[in-house]
PDB file of C-alpha atoms in Angstrom:
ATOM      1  CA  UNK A   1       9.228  61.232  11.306  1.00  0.00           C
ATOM      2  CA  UNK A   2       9.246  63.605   8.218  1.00  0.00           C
ATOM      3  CA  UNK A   3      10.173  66.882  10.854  1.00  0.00           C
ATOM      4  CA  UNK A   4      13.344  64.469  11.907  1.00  0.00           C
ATOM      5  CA  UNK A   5      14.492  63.855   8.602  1.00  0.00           C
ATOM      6  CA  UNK A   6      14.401  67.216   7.688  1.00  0.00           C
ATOM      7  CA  UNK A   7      15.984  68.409  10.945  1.00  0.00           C
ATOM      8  CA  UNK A   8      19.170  65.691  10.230  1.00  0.00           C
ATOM      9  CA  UNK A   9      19.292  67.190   6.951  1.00  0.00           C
ATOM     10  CA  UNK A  10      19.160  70.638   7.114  1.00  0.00           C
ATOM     11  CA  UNK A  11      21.920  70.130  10.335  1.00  0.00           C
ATOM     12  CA  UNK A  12      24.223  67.795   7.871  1.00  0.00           C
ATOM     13  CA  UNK A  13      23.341  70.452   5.599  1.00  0.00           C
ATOM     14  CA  UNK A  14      24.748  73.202   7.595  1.00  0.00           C
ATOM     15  CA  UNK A  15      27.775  71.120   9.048  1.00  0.00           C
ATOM     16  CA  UNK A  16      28.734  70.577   5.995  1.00  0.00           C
ATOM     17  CA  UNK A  17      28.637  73.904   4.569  1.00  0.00           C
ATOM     18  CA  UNK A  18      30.406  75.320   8.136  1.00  0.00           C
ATOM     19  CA  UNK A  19      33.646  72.712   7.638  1.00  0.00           C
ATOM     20  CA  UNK A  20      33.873  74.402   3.725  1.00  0.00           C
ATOM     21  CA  UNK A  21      35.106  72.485   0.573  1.00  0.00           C
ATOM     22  CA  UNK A  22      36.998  69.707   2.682  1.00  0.00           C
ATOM     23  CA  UNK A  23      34.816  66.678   2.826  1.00  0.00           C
ATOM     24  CA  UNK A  24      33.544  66.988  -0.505  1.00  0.00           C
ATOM     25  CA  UNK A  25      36.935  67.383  -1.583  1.00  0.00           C
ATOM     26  CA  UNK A  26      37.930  64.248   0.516  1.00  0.00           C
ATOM     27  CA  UNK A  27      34.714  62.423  -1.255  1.00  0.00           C
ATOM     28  CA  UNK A  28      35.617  63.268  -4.173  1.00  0.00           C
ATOM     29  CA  UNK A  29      39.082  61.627  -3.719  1.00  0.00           C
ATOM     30  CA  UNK A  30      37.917  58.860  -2.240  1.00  0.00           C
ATOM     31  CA  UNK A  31      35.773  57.821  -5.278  1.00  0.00           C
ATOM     32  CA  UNK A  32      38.440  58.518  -7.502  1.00  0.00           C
ATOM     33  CA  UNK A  33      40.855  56.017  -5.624  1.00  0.00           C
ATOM     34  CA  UNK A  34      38.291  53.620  -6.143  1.00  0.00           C
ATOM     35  CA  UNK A  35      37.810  53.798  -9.276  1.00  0.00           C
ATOM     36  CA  UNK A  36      41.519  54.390 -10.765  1.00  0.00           C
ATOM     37  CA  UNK A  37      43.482  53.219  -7.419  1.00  0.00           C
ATOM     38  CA  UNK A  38      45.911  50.238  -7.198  1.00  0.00           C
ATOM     39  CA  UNK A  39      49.286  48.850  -5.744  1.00  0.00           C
ATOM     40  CA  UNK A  40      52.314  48.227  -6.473  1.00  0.00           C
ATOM     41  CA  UNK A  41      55.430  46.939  -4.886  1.00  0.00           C
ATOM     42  CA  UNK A  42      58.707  48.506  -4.486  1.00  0.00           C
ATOM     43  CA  UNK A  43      62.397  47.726  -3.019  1.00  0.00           C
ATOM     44  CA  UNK A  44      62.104  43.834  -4.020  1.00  0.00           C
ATOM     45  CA  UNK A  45      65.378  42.420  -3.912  1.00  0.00           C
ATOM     46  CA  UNK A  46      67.103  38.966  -4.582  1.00  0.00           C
ATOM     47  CA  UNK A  47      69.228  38.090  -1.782  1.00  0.00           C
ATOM     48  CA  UNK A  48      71.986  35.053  -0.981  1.00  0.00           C
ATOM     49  CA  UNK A  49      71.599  33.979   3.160  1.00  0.00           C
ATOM     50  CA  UNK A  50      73.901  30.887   3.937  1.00  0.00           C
ATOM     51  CA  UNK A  51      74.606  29.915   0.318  1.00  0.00           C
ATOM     52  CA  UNK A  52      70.814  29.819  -0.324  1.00  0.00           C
ATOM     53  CA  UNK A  53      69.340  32.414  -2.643  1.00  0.00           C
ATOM     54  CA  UNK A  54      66.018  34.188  -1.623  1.00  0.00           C
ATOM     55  CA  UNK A  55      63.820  37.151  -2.715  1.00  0.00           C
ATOM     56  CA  UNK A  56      62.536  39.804  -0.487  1.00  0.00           C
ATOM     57  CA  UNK A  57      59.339  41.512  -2.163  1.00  0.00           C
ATOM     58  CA  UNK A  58      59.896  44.790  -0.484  1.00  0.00           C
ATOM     59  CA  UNK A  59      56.909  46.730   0.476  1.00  0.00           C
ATOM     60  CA  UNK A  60      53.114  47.717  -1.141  1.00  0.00           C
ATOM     61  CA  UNK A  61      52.535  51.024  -1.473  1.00  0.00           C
ATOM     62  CA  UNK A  62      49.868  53.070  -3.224  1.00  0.00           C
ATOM     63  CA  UNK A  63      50.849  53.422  -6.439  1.00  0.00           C
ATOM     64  CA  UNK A  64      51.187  57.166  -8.028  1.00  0.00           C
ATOM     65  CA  UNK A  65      47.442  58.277  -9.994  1.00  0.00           C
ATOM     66  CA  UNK A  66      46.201  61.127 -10.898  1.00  0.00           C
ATOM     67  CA  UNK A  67      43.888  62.565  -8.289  1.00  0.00           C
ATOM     68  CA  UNK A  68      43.641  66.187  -8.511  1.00  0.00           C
ATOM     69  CA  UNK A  69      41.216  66.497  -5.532  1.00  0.00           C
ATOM     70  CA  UNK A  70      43.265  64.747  -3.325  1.00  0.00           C
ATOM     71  CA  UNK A  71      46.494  66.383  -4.685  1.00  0.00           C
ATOM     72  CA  UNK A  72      44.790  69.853  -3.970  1.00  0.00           C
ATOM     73  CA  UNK A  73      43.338  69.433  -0.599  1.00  0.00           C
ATOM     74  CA  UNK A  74      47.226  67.982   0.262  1.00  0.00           C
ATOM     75  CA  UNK A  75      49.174  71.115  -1.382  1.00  0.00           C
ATOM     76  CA  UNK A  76      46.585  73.175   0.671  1.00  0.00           C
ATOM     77  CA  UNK A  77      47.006  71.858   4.085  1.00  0.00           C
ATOM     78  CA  UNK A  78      50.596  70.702   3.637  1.00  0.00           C
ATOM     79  CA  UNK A  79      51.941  72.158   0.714  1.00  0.00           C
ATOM     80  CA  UNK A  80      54.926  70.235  -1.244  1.00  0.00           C
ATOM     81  CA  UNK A  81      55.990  66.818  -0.354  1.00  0.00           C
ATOM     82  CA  UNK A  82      59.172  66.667  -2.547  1.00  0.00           C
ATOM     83  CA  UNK A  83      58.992  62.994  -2.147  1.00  0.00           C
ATOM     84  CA  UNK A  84      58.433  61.411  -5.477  1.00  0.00           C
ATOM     85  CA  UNK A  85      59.571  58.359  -6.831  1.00  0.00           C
ATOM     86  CA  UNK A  86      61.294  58.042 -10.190  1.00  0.00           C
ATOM     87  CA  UNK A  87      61.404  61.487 -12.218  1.00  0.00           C
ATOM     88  CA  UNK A  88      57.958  62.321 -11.850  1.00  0.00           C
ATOM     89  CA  UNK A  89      57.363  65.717 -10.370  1.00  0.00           C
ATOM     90  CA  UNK A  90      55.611  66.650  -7.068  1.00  0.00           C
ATOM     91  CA  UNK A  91      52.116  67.736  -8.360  1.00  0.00           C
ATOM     92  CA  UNK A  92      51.376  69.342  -5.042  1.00  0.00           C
ATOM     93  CA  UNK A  93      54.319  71.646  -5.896  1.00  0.00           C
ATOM     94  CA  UNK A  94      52.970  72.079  -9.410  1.00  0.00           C
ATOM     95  CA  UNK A  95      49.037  73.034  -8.682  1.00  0.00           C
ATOM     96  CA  UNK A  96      51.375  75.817  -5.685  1.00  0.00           C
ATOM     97  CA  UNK A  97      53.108  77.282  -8.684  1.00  0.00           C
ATOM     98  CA  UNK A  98      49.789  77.221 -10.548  1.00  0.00           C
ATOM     99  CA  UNK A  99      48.212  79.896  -8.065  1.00  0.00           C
ATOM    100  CA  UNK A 100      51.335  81.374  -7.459  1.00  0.00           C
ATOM    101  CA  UNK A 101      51.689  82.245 -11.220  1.00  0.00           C
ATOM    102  CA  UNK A 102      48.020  83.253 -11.622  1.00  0.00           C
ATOM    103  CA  UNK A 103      48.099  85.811  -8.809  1.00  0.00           C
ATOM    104  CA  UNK A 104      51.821  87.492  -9.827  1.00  0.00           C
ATOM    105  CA  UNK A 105      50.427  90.480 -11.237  1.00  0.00           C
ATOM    106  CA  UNK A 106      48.326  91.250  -7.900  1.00  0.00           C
ATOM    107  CA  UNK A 107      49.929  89.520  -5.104  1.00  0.00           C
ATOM    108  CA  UNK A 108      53.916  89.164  -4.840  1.00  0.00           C
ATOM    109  CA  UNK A 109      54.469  86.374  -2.803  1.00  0.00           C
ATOM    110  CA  UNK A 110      57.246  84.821  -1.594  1.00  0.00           C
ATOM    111  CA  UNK A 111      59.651  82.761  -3.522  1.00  0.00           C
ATOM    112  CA  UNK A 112      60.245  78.902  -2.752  1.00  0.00           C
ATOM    113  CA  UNK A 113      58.046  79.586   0.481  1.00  0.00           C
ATOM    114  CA  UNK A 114      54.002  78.725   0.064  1.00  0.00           C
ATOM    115  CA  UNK A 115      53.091  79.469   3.513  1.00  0.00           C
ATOM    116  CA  UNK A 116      51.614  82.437   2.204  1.00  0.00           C
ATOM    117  CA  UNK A 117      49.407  80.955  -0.810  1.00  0.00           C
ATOM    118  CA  UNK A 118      48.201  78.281   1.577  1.00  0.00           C
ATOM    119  CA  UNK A 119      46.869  80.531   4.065  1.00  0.00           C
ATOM    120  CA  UNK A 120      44.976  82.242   1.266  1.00  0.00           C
ATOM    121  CA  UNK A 121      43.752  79.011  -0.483  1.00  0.00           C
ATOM    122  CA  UNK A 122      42.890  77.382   3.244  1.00  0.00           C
ATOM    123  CA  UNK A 123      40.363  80.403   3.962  1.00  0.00           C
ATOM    124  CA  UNK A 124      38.849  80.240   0.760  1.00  0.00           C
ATOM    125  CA  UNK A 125      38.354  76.485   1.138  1.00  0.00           C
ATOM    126  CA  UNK A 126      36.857  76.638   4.764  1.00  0.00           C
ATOM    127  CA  UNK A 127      34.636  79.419   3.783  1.00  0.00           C
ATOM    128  CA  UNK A 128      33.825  77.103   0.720  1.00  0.00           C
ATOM    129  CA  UNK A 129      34.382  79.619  -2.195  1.00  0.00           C
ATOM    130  CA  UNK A 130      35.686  76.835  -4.124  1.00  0.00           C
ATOM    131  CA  UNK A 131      32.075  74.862  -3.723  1.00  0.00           C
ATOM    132  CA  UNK A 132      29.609  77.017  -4.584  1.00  0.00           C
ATOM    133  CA  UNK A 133      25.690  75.335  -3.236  1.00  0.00           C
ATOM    134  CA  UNK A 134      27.915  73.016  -1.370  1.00  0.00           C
ATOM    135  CA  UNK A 135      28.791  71.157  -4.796  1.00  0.00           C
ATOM    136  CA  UNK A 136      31.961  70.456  -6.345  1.00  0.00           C
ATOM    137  CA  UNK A 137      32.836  72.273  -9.851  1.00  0.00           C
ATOM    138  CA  UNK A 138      32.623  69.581 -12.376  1.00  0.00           C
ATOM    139  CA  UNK A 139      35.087  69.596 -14.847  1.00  0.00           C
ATOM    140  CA  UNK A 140      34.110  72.013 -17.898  1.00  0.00           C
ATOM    141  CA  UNK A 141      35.688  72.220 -21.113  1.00  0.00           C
ATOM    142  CA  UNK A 142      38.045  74.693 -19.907  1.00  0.00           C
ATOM    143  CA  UNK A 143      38.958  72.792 -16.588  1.00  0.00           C
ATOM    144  CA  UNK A 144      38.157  73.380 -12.934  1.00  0.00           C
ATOM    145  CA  UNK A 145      41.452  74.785 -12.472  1.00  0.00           C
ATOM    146  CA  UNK A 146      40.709  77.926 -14.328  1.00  0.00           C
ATOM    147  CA  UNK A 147      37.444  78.419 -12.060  1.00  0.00           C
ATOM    148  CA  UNK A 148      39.497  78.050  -8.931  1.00  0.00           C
ATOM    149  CA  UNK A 149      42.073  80.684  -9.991  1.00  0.00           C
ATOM    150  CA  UNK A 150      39.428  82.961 -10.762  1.00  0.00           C
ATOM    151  CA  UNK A 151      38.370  82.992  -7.400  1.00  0.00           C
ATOM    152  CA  UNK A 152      41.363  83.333  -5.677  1.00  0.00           C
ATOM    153  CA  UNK A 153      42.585  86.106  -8.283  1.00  0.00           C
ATOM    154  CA  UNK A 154      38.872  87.889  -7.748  1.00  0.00           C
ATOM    155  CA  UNK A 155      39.489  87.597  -3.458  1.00  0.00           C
ATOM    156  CA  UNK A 156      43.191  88.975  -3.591  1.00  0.00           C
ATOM    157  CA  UNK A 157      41.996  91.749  -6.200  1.00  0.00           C
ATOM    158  CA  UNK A 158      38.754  92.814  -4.054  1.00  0.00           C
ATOM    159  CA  UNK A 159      41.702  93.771  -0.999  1.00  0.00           C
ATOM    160  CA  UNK A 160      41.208  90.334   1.002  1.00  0.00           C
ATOM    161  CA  UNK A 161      44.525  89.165   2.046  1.00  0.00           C
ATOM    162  CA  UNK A 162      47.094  92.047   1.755  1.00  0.00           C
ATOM    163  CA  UNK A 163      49.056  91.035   4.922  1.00  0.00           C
ATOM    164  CA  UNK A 164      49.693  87.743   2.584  1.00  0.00           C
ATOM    165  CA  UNK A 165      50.973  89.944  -0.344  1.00  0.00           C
ATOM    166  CA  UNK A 166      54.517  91.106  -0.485  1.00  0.00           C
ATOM    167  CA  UNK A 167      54.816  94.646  -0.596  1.00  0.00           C
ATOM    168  CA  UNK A 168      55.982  96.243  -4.334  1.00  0.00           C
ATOM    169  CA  UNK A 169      59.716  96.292  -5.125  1.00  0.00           C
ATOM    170  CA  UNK A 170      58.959 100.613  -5.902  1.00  0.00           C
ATOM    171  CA  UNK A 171      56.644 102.462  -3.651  1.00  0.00           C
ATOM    172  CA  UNK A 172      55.524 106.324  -3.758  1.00  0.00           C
ATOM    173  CA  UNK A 173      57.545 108.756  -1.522  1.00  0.00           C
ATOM    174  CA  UNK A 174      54.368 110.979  -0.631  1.00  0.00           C
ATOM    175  CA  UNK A 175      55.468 109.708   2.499  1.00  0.00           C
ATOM    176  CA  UNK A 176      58.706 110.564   3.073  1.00  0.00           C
ATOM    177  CA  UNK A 177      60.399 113.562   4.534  1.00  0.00           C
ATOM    178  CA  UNK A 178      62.507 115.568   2.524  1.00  0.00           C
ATOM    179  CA  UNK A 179      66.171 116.175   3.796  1.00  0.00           C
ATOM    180  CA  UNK A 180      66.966 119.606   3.355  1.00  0.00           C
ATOM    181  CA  UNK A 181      70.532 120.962   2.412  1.00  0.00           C
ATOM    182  CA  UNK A 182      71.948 124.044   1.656  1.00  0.00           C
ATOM    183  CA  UNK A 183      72.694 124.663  -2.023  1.00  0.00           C
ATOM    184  CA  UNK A 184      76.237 126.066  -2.448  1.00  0.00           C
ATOM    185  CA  UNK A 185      76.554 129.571  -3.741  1.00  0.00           C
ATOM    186  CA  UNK A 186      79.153 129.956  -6.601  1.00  0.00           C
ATOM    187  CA  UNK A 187      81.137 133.367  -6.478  1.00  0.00           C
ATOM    188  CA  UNK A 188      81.539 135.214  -9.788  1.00  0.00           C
ATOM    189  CA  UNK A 189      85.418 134.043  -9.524  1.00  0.00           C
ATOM    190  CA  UNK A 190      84.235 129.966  -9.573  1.00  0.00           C
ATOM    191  CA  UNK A 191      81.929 130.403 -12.154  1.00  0.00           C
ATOM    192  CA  UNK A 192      83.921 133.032 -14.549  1.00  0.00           C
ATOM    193  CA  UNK A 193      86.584 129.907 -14.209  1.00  0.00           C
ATOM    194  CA  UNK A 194      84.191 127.620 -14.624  1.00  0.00           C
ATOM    195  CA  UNK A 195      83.124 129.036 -18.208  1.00  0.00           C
ATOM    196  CA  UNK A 196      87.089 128.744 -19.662  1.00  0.00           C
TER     197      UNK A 196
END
């Protein structure tokens, strides 16, 4: 009985570390909808239907929270939703624009397009760099963002990902061949001219 259990949990064990930082990512935003989740109801309306006035409550929705793990693992797999209600901003675009600034220096990518820093956040998830013994960083006094840039920074500085990086504006020309021209020849007539 004690060989089985250790079997199921050295295989759950395994599975779990083969799938990367996902499910504990999804755990993790599952207790936090739990815990700080509600509802609310939007479109309600007052309407008038053969001279009798009636209200239509609209629908429920999820109201908006703060949940950075699900916010991450969403910006990750689908990157921006744009679709926000009120003036709050999209914080799947913000965390993007997060890594994107963090990694400027080392990795141009492209503008307004995150296909590029979602590829290189996806690997690092499914390899689970971002979960170190298959735990979640908790947040320190600094924040768990600043541990999650650092690895991505420290993977695009050791050379991983260069066919995500956008070449530099200026390259070296050790490269390139040289046209060769001829250089023109002044006669002592041009340049005795040239000298008045």
């Amino acid at each position: 009985m004690k060989l089985l259990l250790i079997i199921l949990l050295l295989s759950s064990t395994a599975t779990m570390a083969s799938e990367g930082c996902w499910p504990l990512l999804k755990t993790e935003a599952n207790k936090i909808n739990e815990r700080d989740g509600y509802q609310e109801s939007m479109g309600g309306q007052v309407y008038v239907l053969n001279g009798e006035v009636g209200y239509w409550p609209g629908i429920t929705v999820d109201a908006n929270i703060d949940n950075w793990a699900e916010d991450l693992q969403r910006s990750i797999q689908y990157g921006p939703q744009l679709i926000t209600f009120g003036n709050q901003e999209d914080p799947q675009k913000t965390i993007l624009e997060m890594f994107r600034q963090d990694l400027a220096e080392d990795c141009v990518l492209p503008k307004d397009n995150y296909k590029s820093l979602q590829s290189i956040l996806k690997e690092l998830m499914d390899e689970g760099a971002f979960c170190p013994e298959n735990k979640l960083v908790s947040r320190p006094m600094l924040g768990r963002w600043k541990h999650y840039k650092r690895i991505t920074r420290d993977a695009v500085k050791s050379g991983r990902f260069q066919d995500e990086c956008q070449s530099v504006a200026i390259q070296d020309d050790l490269d390139r061949d040289e046209e060769t021209s001829p250089i023109p020849v002044l006669n002592n007539e041009d340049a005795a001219a040239r000298e008045q």
